[in-house]
């Protein structure tokens, strides 16, 4: 029972800094929705509002229920799971400990489930997470998020700092998760071309506001997007 998500009048402040300014989003159930924009545009703050890890005003509605009053763990129970920027894995703990930290219930079943998606993790269970390669760490971070059995997976810059071949693996996994596991994906990316290659539609944030929105093909063809975010190609 995956539902649409609607965001109305979202504002995030950090002291005097107005990071998100009245953002309105509609995230259809089953979609990959990209949130794009430059450094500091407010993408991460928007995602953190979904996750409940930052204070905000405005309302986030899942189906017909506002989640604004729910703390982080209750949002996770509802299936809203964040894979944070910088991965947020525990570098001094083993792969297995990281995975188990992501699970609420059905730990065994969820482990088998993520091994199906990331078979390499099964051979690395006792490896210290900090000794994995950057790409492997990103995959571990996604795997850990999947351990919570999300219905809505929020990914903050999963391609950051990774070689193109690894980015390709990550985007393949995101597509797989969306198409086969029917998980709604909210994808924050500075890498516009990567995000628009897999998203169904997207929002471009500028200075805390939605500057552009549309279907992924439309955004890819938009002259402003091409000039500012796709390197003028
Ligand atoms: P990036 O990709 O660089 O993370 P972003 O689009 O995700 O950029 P945010 O991280 O949401 O942007 O930041 C939006 C604005 O809020 C920026 O001006 C940033 O400096 C500010 N900001 C973010 N977090 C904090 C914080 N904890 N305290 C103060 N200001 C913050």
PDB file of C-alpha atoms and ligand atoms in Angstrom:
ATOM      1  CA  UNK A   1       0.000   0.000   0.000  1.00  0.00           C
ATOM      2  CA  UNK A   2       2.368   2.657  -1.261  1.00  0.00           C
ATOM      3  CA  UNK A   3       0.806   6.091  -1.333  1.00  0.00           C
ATOM      4  CA  UNK A   4       1.409   9.446  -2.970  1.00  0.00           C
ATOM      5  CA  UNK A   5       3.355  11.994  -0.979  1.00  0.00           C
ATOM      6  CA  UNK A   6       2.357  15.647  -1.027  1.00  0.00           C
ATOM      7  CA  UNK A   7       4.440  18.460   0.428  1.00  0.00           C
ATOM      8  CA  UNK A   8       2.844  21.834   1.043  1.00  0.00           C
ATOM      9  CA  UNK A   9       4.524  25.065   2.028  1.00  0.00           C
ATOM     10  CA  UNK A  10       7.690  23.459   3.373  1.00  0.00           C
ATOM     11  CA  UNK A  11      10.065  25.791   5.220  1.00  0.00           C
ATOM     12  CA  UNK A  12      13.308  24.907   6.980  1.00  0.00           C
ATOM     13  CA  UNK A  13      15.280  27.389   9.027  1.00  0.00           C
ATOM     14  CA  UNK A  14      18.686  27.015  10.643  1.00  0.00           C
ATOM     15  CA  UNK A  15      18.707  29.927  13.044  1.00  0.00           C
ATOM     16  CA  UNK A  16      18.621  32.929  10.734  1.00  0.00           C
ATOM     17  CA  UNK A  17      19.268  30.871   7.581  1.00  0.00           C
ATOM     18  CA  UNK A  18      16.095  30.233   5.564  1.00  0.00           C
ATOM     19  CA  UNK A  19      17.188  27.072   3.736  1.00  0.00           C
ATOM     20  CA  UNK A  20      13.851  25.877   2.292  1.00  0.00           C
ATOM     21  CA  UNK A  21      11.301  28.508   1.281  1.00  0.00           C
ATOM     22  CA  UNK A  22       7.767  27.312   0.706  1.00  0.00           C
ATOM     23  CA  UNK A  23       8.604  24.224  -1.332  1.00  0.00           C
ATOM     24  CA  UNK A  24       5.673  22.273  -2.807  1.00  0.00           C
ATOM     25  CA  UNK A  25       6.221  18.776  -4.142  1.00  0.00           C
ATOM     26  CA  UNK A  26       4.116  15.922  -5.357  1.00  0.00           C
ATOM     27  CA  UNK A  27       5.685  12.477  -5.323  1.00  0.00           C
ATOM     28  CA  UNK A  28       3.534   9.854  -7.003  1.00  0.00           C
ATOM     29  CA  UNK A  29       3.469   6.371  -5.492  1.00  0.00           C
ATOM     30  CA  UNK A  30       5.858   4.091  -7.323  1.00  0.00           C
ATOM     31  CA  UNK A  31       7.882   6.869  -8.954  1.00  0.00           C
ATOM     32  CA  UNK A  32      11.491   7.928  -8.899  1.00  0.00           C
ATOM     33  CA  UNK A  33      11.362  11.643  -8.187  1.00  0.00           C
ATOM     34  CA  UNK A  34      14.580  13.628  -8.478  1.00  0.00           C
ATOM     35  CA  UNK A  35      15.322  16.698  -6.405  1.00  0.00           C
ATOM     36  CA  UNK A  36      18.043  18.625  -8.198  1.00  0.00           C
ATOM     37  CA  UNK A  37      19.967  21.821  -7.755  1.00  0.00           C
ATOM     38  CA  UNK A  38      23.331  23.334  -6.934  1.00  0.00           C
ATOM     39  CA  UNK A  39      25.225  23.242  -3.675  1.00  0.00           C
ATOM     40  CA  UNK A  40      23.209  24.788  -0.884  1.00  0.00           C
ATOM     41  CA  UNK A  41      19.949  24.908  -2.863  1.00  0.00           C
ATOM     42  CA  UNK A  42      18.083  23.163  -0.045  1.00  0.00           C
ATOM     43  CA  UNK A  43      17.931  19.592  -1.338  1.00  0.00           C
ATOM     44  CA  UNK A  44      19.288  17.837   1.734  1.00  0.00           C
ATOM     45  CA  UNK A  45      17.183  19.975   4.035  1.00  0.00           C
ATOM     46  CA  UNK A  46      14.066  18.980   2.091  1.00  0.00           C
ATOM     47  CA  UNK A  47      14.981  15.312   2.417  1.00  0.00           C
ATOM     48  CA  UNK A  48      15.710  15.689   6.125  1.00  0.00           C
ATOM     49  CA  UNK A  49      12.258  17.195   6.571  1.00  0.00           C
ATOM     50  CA  UNK A  50      10.766  14.016   5.049  1.00  0.00           C
ATOM     51  CA  UNK A  51      12.837  11.902   7.382  1.00  0.00           C
ATOM     52  CA  UNK A  52      11.917  14.051  10.368  1.00  0.00           C
ATOM     53  CA  UNK A  53      15.519  14.801  11.229  1.00  0.00           C
ATOM     54  CA  UNK A  54      15.159  18.565  10.897  1.00  0.00           C
ATOM     55  CA  UNK A  55      12.534  20.982  12.227  1.00  0.00           C
ATOM     56  CA  UNK A  56      10.219  22.404   9.577  1.00  0.00           C
ATOM     57  CA  UNK A  57       6.964  24.209   9.010  1.00  0.00           C
ATOM     58  CA  UNK A  58       4.439  23.251   6.372  1.00  0.00           C
ATOM     59  CA  UNK A  59       3.008  19.824   5.912  1.00  0.00           C
ATOM     60  CA  UNK A  60       4.050  16.464   4.495  1.00  0.00           C
ATOM     61  CA  UNK A  61       1.143  14.197   3.657  1.00  0.00           C
ATOM     62  CA  UNK A  62       1.522  10.492   2.942  1.00  0.00           C
ATOM     63  CA  UNK A  63      -1.687   9.180   1.422  1.00  0.00           C
ATOM     64  CA  UNK A  64      -4.196  11.205   3.382  1.00  0.00           C
ATOM     65  CA  UNK A  65      -2.262  11.418   6.631  1.00  0.00           C
ATOM     66  CA  UNK A  66       0.048  14.199   7.732  1.00  0.00           C
ATOM     67  CA  UNK A  67       3.276  12.853   9.222  1.00  0.00           C
ATOM     68  CA  UNK A  68       4.468  16.180  10.632  1.00  0.00           C
ATOM     69  CA  UNK A  69       4.114  15.161  14.248  1.00  0.00           C
ATOM     70  CA  UNK A  70       5.830  11.813  13.914  1.00  0.00           C
ATOM     71  CA  UNK A  71       9.399  11.382  15.203  1.00  0.00           C
ATOM     72  CA  UNK A  72      12.039   9.781  12.981  1.00  0.00           C
ATOM     73  CA  UNK A  73      11.514   6.194  14.154  1.00  0.00           C
ATOM     74  CA  UNK A  74       7.772   6.322  13.563  1.00  0.00           C
ATOM     75  CA  UNK A  75       8.361   7.600  10.054  1.00  0.00           C
ATOM     76  CA  UNK A  76      10.724   4.663   9.507  1.00  0.00           C
ATOM     77  CA  UNK A  77       7.947   2.345  10.669  1.00  0.00           C
ATOM     78  CA  UNK A  78       5.698   3.926   8.066  1.00  0.00           C
ATOM     79  CA  UNK A  79       8.319   3.055   5.493  1.00  0.00           C
ATOM     80  CA  UNK A  80      10.062   6.427   5.064  1.00  0.00           C
ATOM     81  CA  UNK A  81      13.765   5.634   5.196  1.00  0.00           C
ATOM     82  CA  UNK A  82      16.674   7.993   4.553  1.00  0.00           C
ATOM     83  CA  UNK A  83      20.048   6.995   3.167  1.00  0.00           C
ATOM     84  CA  UNK A  84      21.940  10.134   4.149  1.00  0.00           C
ATOM     85  CA  UNK A  85      24.559  12.165   2.316  1.00  0.00           C
ATOM     86  CA  UNK A  86      28.042  10.919   3.160  1.00  0.00           C
ATOM     87  CA  UNK A  87      26.457   7.456   3.632  1.00  0.00           C
ATOM     88  CA  UNK A  88      26.237   7.599   7.411  1.00  0.00           C
ATOM     89  CA  UNK A  89      27.571   4.094   7.878  1.00  0.00           C
ATOM     90  CA  UNK A  90      29.464   3.097  11.019  1.00  0.00           C
ATOM     91  CA  UNK A  91      33.036   2.986   9.755  1.00  0.00           C
ATOM     92  CA  UNK A  92      34.495   1.086  12.709  1.00  0.00           C
ATOM     93  CA  UNK A  93      31.823  -1.578  12.726  1.00  0.00           C
ATOM     94  CA  UNK A  94      31.564  -4.637  10.498  1.00  0.00           C
ATOM     95  CA  UNK A  95      29.358  -4.891   7.462  1.00  0.00           C
ATOM     96  CA  UNK A  96      27.046  -7.219   9.382  1.00  0.00           C
ATOM     97  CA  UNK A  97      26.748  -4.859  12.341  1.00  0.00           C
ATOM     98  CA  UNK A  98      25.937  -2.008   9.960  1.00  0.00           C
ATOM     99  CA  UNK A  99      23.238  -4.027   8.250  1.00  0.00           C
ATOM    100  CA  UNK A 100      21.646  -5.175  11.491  1.00  0.00           C
ATOM    101  CA  UNK A 101      21.631  -1.587  12.754  1.00  0.00           C
ATOM    102  CA  UNK A 102      19.256  -0.746   9.902  1.00  0.00           C
ATOM    103  CA  UNK A 103      16.691  -3.428  10.681  1.00  0.00           C
ATOM    104  CA  UNK A 104      13.644  -3.207  12.893  1.00  0.00           C
ATOM    105  CA  UNK A 105      12.235  -6.693  12.621  1.00  0.00           C
ATOM    106  CA  UNK A 106      12.697  -9.785  10.463  1.00  0.00           C
ATOM    107  CA  UNK A 107      16.453  -9.382  10.559  1.00  0.00           C
ATOM    108  CA  UNK A 108      17.170 -12.734   8.967  1.00  0.00           C
ATOM    109  CA  UNK A 109      14.647 -12.264   6.160  1.00  0.00           C
ATOM    110  CA  UNK A 110      15.889  -8.749   5.482  1.00  0.00           C
ATOM    111  CA  UNK A 111      19.507  -9.924   5.373  1.00  0.00           C
ATOM    112  CA  UNK A 112      18.618 -12.550   2.778  1.00  0.00           C
ATOM    113  CA  UNK A 113      16.718  -9.901   0.890  1.00  0.00           C
ATOM    114  CA  UNK A 114      19.675  -7.485   0.685  1.00  0.00           C
ATOM    115  CA  UNK A 115      22.093 -10.301  -0.195  1.00  0.00           C
ATOM    116  CA  UNK A 116      19.841 -10.932  -3.190  1.00  0.00           C
ATOM    117  CA  UNK A 117      20.467  -7.371  -4.334  1.00  0.00           C
ATOM    118  CA  UNK A 118      24.093  -7.024  -3.199  1.00  0.00           C
ATOM    119  CA  UNK A 119      25.586 -10.547  -3.240  1.00  0.00           C
ATOM    120  CA  UNK A 120      29.098  -9.225  -2.506  1.00  0.00           C
ATOM    121  CA  UNK A 121      28.006  -8.185   1.000  1.00  0.00           C
ATOM    122  CA  UNK A 122      27.545 -11.806   1.988  1.00  0.00           C
ATOM    123  CA  UNK A 123      31.272 -12.430   1.529  1.00  0.00           C
ATOM    124  CA  UNK A 124      32.150  -9.245   3.392  1.00  0.00           C
ATOM    125  CA  UNK A 125      30.043  -9.619   6.531  1.00  0.00           C
ATOM    126  CA  UNK A 126      32.983  -9.450   8.916  1.00  0.00           C
ATOM    127  CA  UNK A 127      34.899  -6.732   7.067  1.00  0.00           C
ATOM    128  CA  UNK A 128      35.188  -3.383   8.837  1.00  0.00           C
ATOM    129  CA  UNK A 129      32.965  -0.999   6.876  1.00  0.00           C
ATOM    130  CA  UNK A 130      35.600   1.735   6.722  1.00  0.00           C
ATOM    131  CA  UNK A 131      37.870  -0.566   4.700  1.00  0.00           C
ATOM    132  CA  UNK A 132      35.324  -1.035   1.897  1.00  0.00           C
ATOM    133  CA  UNK A 133      35.843   0.979  -1.296  1.00  0.00           C
ATOM    134  CA  UNK A 134      33.760   4.132  -1.766  1.00  0.00           C
ATOM    135  CA  UNK A 135      31.345   2.361  -4.088  1.00  0.00           C
ATOM    136  CA  UNK A 136      31.006  -0.607  -1.740  1.00  0.00           C
ATOM    137  CA  UNK A 137      30.333   1.766   1.148  1.00  0.00           C
ATOM    138  CA  UNK A 138      27.565   3.446  -0.838  1.00  0.00           C
ATOM    139  CA  UNK A 139      26.057   0.054  -1.609  1.00  0.00           C
ATOM    140  CA  UNK A 140      26.281  -0.866   2.070  1.00  0.00           C
ATOM    141  CA  UNK A 141      24.497   2.374   2.941  1.00  0.00           C
ATOM    142  CA  UNK A 142      21.681   1.553   0.516  1.00  0.00           C
ATOM    143  CA  UNK A 143      21.582  -2.033   1.788  1.00  0.00           C
ATOM    144  CA  UNK A 144      21.301  -0.805   5.355  1.00  0.00           C
ATOM    145  CA  UNK A 145      18.397   1.447   4.386  1.00  0.00           C
ATOM    146  CA  UNK A 146      16.743  -1.533   2.678  1.00  0.00           C
ATOM    147  CA  UNK A 147      17.066  -3.526   5.919  1.00  0.00           C
ATOM    148  CA  UNK A 148      14.297  -1.297   7.295  1.00  0.00           C
ATOM    149  CA  UNK A 149      11.999  -2.497   4.492  1.00  0.00           C
ATOM    150  CA  UNK A 150      11.215   0.967   3.114  1.00  0.00           C
ATOM    151  CA  UNK A 151       8.215   1.853   1.026  1.00  0.00           C
ATOM    152  CA  UNK A 152       9.730   5.256   0.337  1.00  0.00           C
ATOM    153  CA  UNK A 153      13.499   5.343   0.011  1.00  0.00           C
ATOM    154  CA  UNK A 154      15.191   8.722   0.232  1.00  0.00           C
ATOM    155  CA  UNK A 155      18.686   8.806  -1.244  1.00  0.00           C
ATOM    156  CA  UNK A 156      20.901  11.835  -0.646  1.00  0.00           C
ATOM    157  CA  UNK A 157      23.620  12.134  -3.325  1.00  0.00           C
ATOM    158  CA  UNK A 158      24.271   8.421  -3.841  1.00  0.00           C
ATOM    159  CA  UNK A 159      26.628   9.123  -6.776  1.00  0.00           C
ATOM    160  CA  UNK A 160      28.827  11.586  -4.900  1.00  0.00           C
ATOM    161  CA  UNK A 161      32.543  10.962  -5.368  1.00  0.00           C
ATOM    162  CA  UNK A 162      32.138   7.694  -7.251  1.00  0.00           C
ATOM    163  CA  UNK A 163      33.675   6.640 -10.553  1.00  0.00           C
ATOM    164  CA  UNK A 164      31.258   6.492 -13.530  1.00  0.00           C
ATOM    165  CA  UNK A 165      31.273   2.687 -13.626  1.00  0.00           C
ATOM    166  CA  UNK A 166      30.283   2.546  -9.963  1.00  0.00           C
ATOM    167  CA  UNK A 167      27.647   5.236 -10.469  1.00  0.00           C
ATOM    168  CA  UNK A 168      26.208   2.996 -13.195  1.00  0.00           C
ATOM    169  CA  UNK A 169      25.922   0.098 -10.726  1.00  0.00           C
ATOM    170  CA  UNK A 170      24.225   2.317  -8.183  1.00  0.00           C
ATOM    171  CA  UNK A 171      21.725   3.667 -10.707  1.00  0.00           C
ATOM    172  CA  UNK A 172      20.992   0.112 -11.894  1.00  0.00           C
ATOM    173  CA  UNK A 173      20.246  -0.851  -8.302  1.00  0.00           C
ATOM    174  CA  UNK A 174      17.998   2.179  -7.792  1.00  0.00           C
ATOM    175  CA  UNK A 175      16.048   1.288 -10.941  1.00  0.00           C
ATOM    176  CA  UNK A 176      15.789  -2.328  -9.837  1.00  0.00           C
ATOM    177  CA  UNK A 177      14.543  -1.357  -6.388  1.00  0.00           C
ATOM    178  CA  UNK A 178      11.933   0.922  -7.914  1.00  0.00           C
ATOM    179  CA  UNK A 179      10.710  -1.372 -10.681  1.00  0.00           C
ATOM    180  CA  UNK A 180      10.845  -4.750  -8.998  1.00  0.00           C
ATOM    181  CA  UNK A 181      10.366  -3.967  -5.336  1.00  0.00           C
ATOM    182  CA  UNK A 182       7.870  -1.159  -6.015  1.00  0.00           C
ATOM    183  CA  UNK A 183       9.684   1.204  -3.687  1.00  0.00           C
ATOM    184  CA  UNK A 184       9.047   4.904  -4.284  1.00  0.00           C
ATOM    185  CA  UNK A 185      12.403   6.653  -4.590  1.00  0.00           C
ATOM    186  CA  UNK A 186      13.151  10.261  -3.736  1.00  0.00           C
ATOM    187  CA  UNK A 187      16.544  10.951  -5.222  1.00  0.00           C
ATOM    188  CA  UNK A 188      18.579  14.017  -4.292  1.00  0.00           C
ATOM    189  CA  UNK A 189      21.420  14.570  -6.741  1.00  0.00           C
ATOM    190  CA  UNK A 190      23.798  17.276  -7.803  1.00  0.00           C
ATOM    191  CA  UNK A 191      24.608  15.090 -10.782  1.00  0.00           C
ATOM    192  CA  UNK A 192      21.664  16.158 -12.930  1.00  0.00           C
ATOM    193  CA  UNK A 193      22.346  13.900 -15.900  1.00  0.00           C
ATOM    194  CA  UNK A 194      22.653  10.800 -13.715  1.00  0.00           C
ATOM    195  CA  UNK A 195      19.447  11.624 -11.853  1.00  0.00           C
ATOM    196  CA  UNK A 196      17.437  12.439 -14.968  1.00  0.00           C
ATOM    197  CA  UNK A 197      18.587   9.213 -16.621  1.00  0.00           C
ATOM    198  CA  UNK A 198      16.564   7.183 -14.111  1.00  0.00           C
ATOM    199  CA  UNK A 199      13.964   9.545 -12.638  1.00  0.00           C
ATOM    200  CA  UNK A 200      10.419   9.822 -13.938  1.00  0.00           C
ATOM    201  CA  UNK A 201      10.196  13.449 -13.011  1.00  0.00           C
ATOM    202  CA  UNK A 202      12.062  16.045 -11.075  1.00  0.00           C
ATOM    203  CA  UNK A 203      12.198  19.316  -9.245  1.00  0.00           C
ATOM    204  CA  UNK A 204      15.021  21.809  -9.524  1.00  0.00           C
ATOM    205  CA  UNK A 205      15.629  23.832  -6.374  1.00  0.00           C
ATOM    206  CA  UNK A 206      17.324  27.204  -6.466  1.00  0.00           C
ATOM    207  CA  UNK A 207      17.988  29.161  -3.346  1.00  0.00           C
ATOM    208  CA  UNK A 208      15.459  27.138  -1.343  1.00  0.00           C
ATOM    209  CA  UNK A 209      12.629  27.403  -3.889  1.00  0.00           C
ATOM    210  CA  UNK A 210      11.316  25.226  -6.693  1.00  0.00           C
ATOM    211  CA  UNK A 211      12.625  26.901  -9.847  1.00  0.00           C
ATOM    212  CA  UNK A 212      11.582  24.238 -12.355  1.00  0.00           C
ATOM    213  CA  UNK A 213       9.670  21.006 -12.374  1.00  0.00           C
ATOM    214  CA  UNK A 214       8.527  18.473 -14.906  1.00  0.00           C
ATOM    215  CA  UNK A 215       8.886  15.041 -16.387  1.00  0.00           C
ATOM    216  CA  UNK A 216      12.495  13.896 -16.686  1.00  0.00           C
ATOM    217  CA  UNK A 217      12.490  14.136 -20.502  1.00  0.00           C
ATOM    218  CA  UNK A 218      11.098  17.652 -20.340  1.00  0.00           C
ATOM    219  CA  UNK A 219      13.759  18.723 -17.872  1.00  0.00           C
ATOM    220  CA  UNK A 220      16.495  17.116 -19.987  1.00  0.00           C
ATOM    221  CA  UNK A 221      15.294  19.124 -22.990  1.00  0.00           C
ATOM    222  CA  UNK A 222      14.802  22.353 -21.072  1.00  0.00           C
ATOM    223  CA  UNK A 223      17.347  24.965 -22.283  1.00  0.00           C
ATOM    224  CA  UNK A 224      17.796  26.393 -18.779  1.00  0.00           C
ATOM    225  CA  UNK A 225      18.512  22.940 -17.340  1.00  0.00           C
ATOM    226  CA  UNK A 226      20.904  22.185 -20.198  1.00  0.00           C
ATOM    227  CA  UNK A 227      22.773  25.421 -19.739  1.00  0.00           C
ATOM    228  CA  UNK A 228      22.938  25.489 -15.946  1.00  0.00           C
ATOM    229  CA  UNK A 229      22.893  21.848 -14.877  1.00  0.00           C
ATOM    230  CA  UNK A 230      23.972  19.736 -17.828  1.00  0.00           C
ATOM    231  CA  UNK A 231      27.077  21.690 -18.743  1.00  0.00           C
ATOM    232  CA  UNK A 232      25.509  23.285 -21.821  1.00  0.00           C
ATOM    233  CA  UNK A 233      25.375  19.979 -23.715  1.00  0.00           C
TER     234      UNK A 233
HETATM  235  P1  LIG B   1      24.501  20.260  -0.584  1.00  0.00           P
HETATM  236  O1  LIG B   1      24.408  19.409  -1.780  1.00  0.00           O
HETATM  237  O2  LIG B   1      25.715  21.126  -0.554  1.00  0.00           O
HETATM  238  O3  LIG B   1      24.246  19.541   0.705  1.00  0.00           O
HETATM  239  P2  LIG B   1      21.785  21.155  -0.530  1.00  0.00           P
HETATM  240  O4  LIG B   1      21.056  21.602  -1.733  1.00  0.00           O
HETATM  241  O5  LIG B   1      21.502  19.806  -0.048  1.00  0.00           O
HETATM  242  O6  LIG B   1      23.329  21.339  -0.750  1.00  0.00           O
HETATM  243  P3  LIG B   1      21.226  22.045   2.119  1.00  0.00           P
HETATM  244  O7  LIG B   1      22.260  21.150   2.693  1.00  0.00           O
HETATM  245  O8  LIG B   1      19.820  21.692   2.301  1.00  0.00           O
HETATM  246  O9  LIG B   1      21.486  22.233   0.564  1.00  0.00           O
HETATM  247  O10 LIG B   1      21.498  23.516   2.643  1.00  0.00           O
HETATM  248  C1  LIG B   1      20.658  24.619   2.338  1.00  0.00           C
HETATM  249  C2  LIG B   1      21.159  25.844   3.080  1.00  0.00           C
HETATM  250  O11 LIG B   1      21.033  25.642   4.489  1.00  0.00           O
HETATM  251  C3  LIG B   1      22.611  26.164   2.829  1.00  0.00           C
HETATM  252  O12 LIG B   1      22.747  27.562   2.792  1.00  0.00           O
HETATM  253  C4  LIG B   1      23.317  25.604   4.039  1.00  0.00           C
HETATM  254  O13 LIG B   1      24.502  26.312   4.323  1.00  0.00           O
HETATM  255  C5  LIG B   1      22.293  25.798   5.112  1.00  0.00           C
HETATM  256  N1  LIG B   1      22.412  24.770   6.154  1.00  0.00           N
HETATM  257  C6  LIG B   1      22.284  23.450   6.014  1.00  0.00           C
HETATM  258  N2  LIG B   1      22.433  22.799   7.171  1.00  0.00           N
HETATM  259  C7  LIG B   1      22.672  23.738   8.101  1.00  0.00           C
HETATM  260  C8  LIG B   1      22.915  23.712   9.509  1.00  0.00           C
HETATM  261  N3  LIG B   1      22.906  22.572  10.193  1.00  0.00           N
HETATM  262  N4  LIG B   1      23.140  24.907  10.127  1.00  0.00           N
HETATM  263  C9  LIG B   1      23.120  26.063   9.432  1.00  0.00           C
HETATM  264  N5  LIG B   1      22.888  26.162   8.122  1.00  0.00           N
HETATM  265  C10 LIG B   1      22.665  25.020   7.460  1.00  0.00           C
END
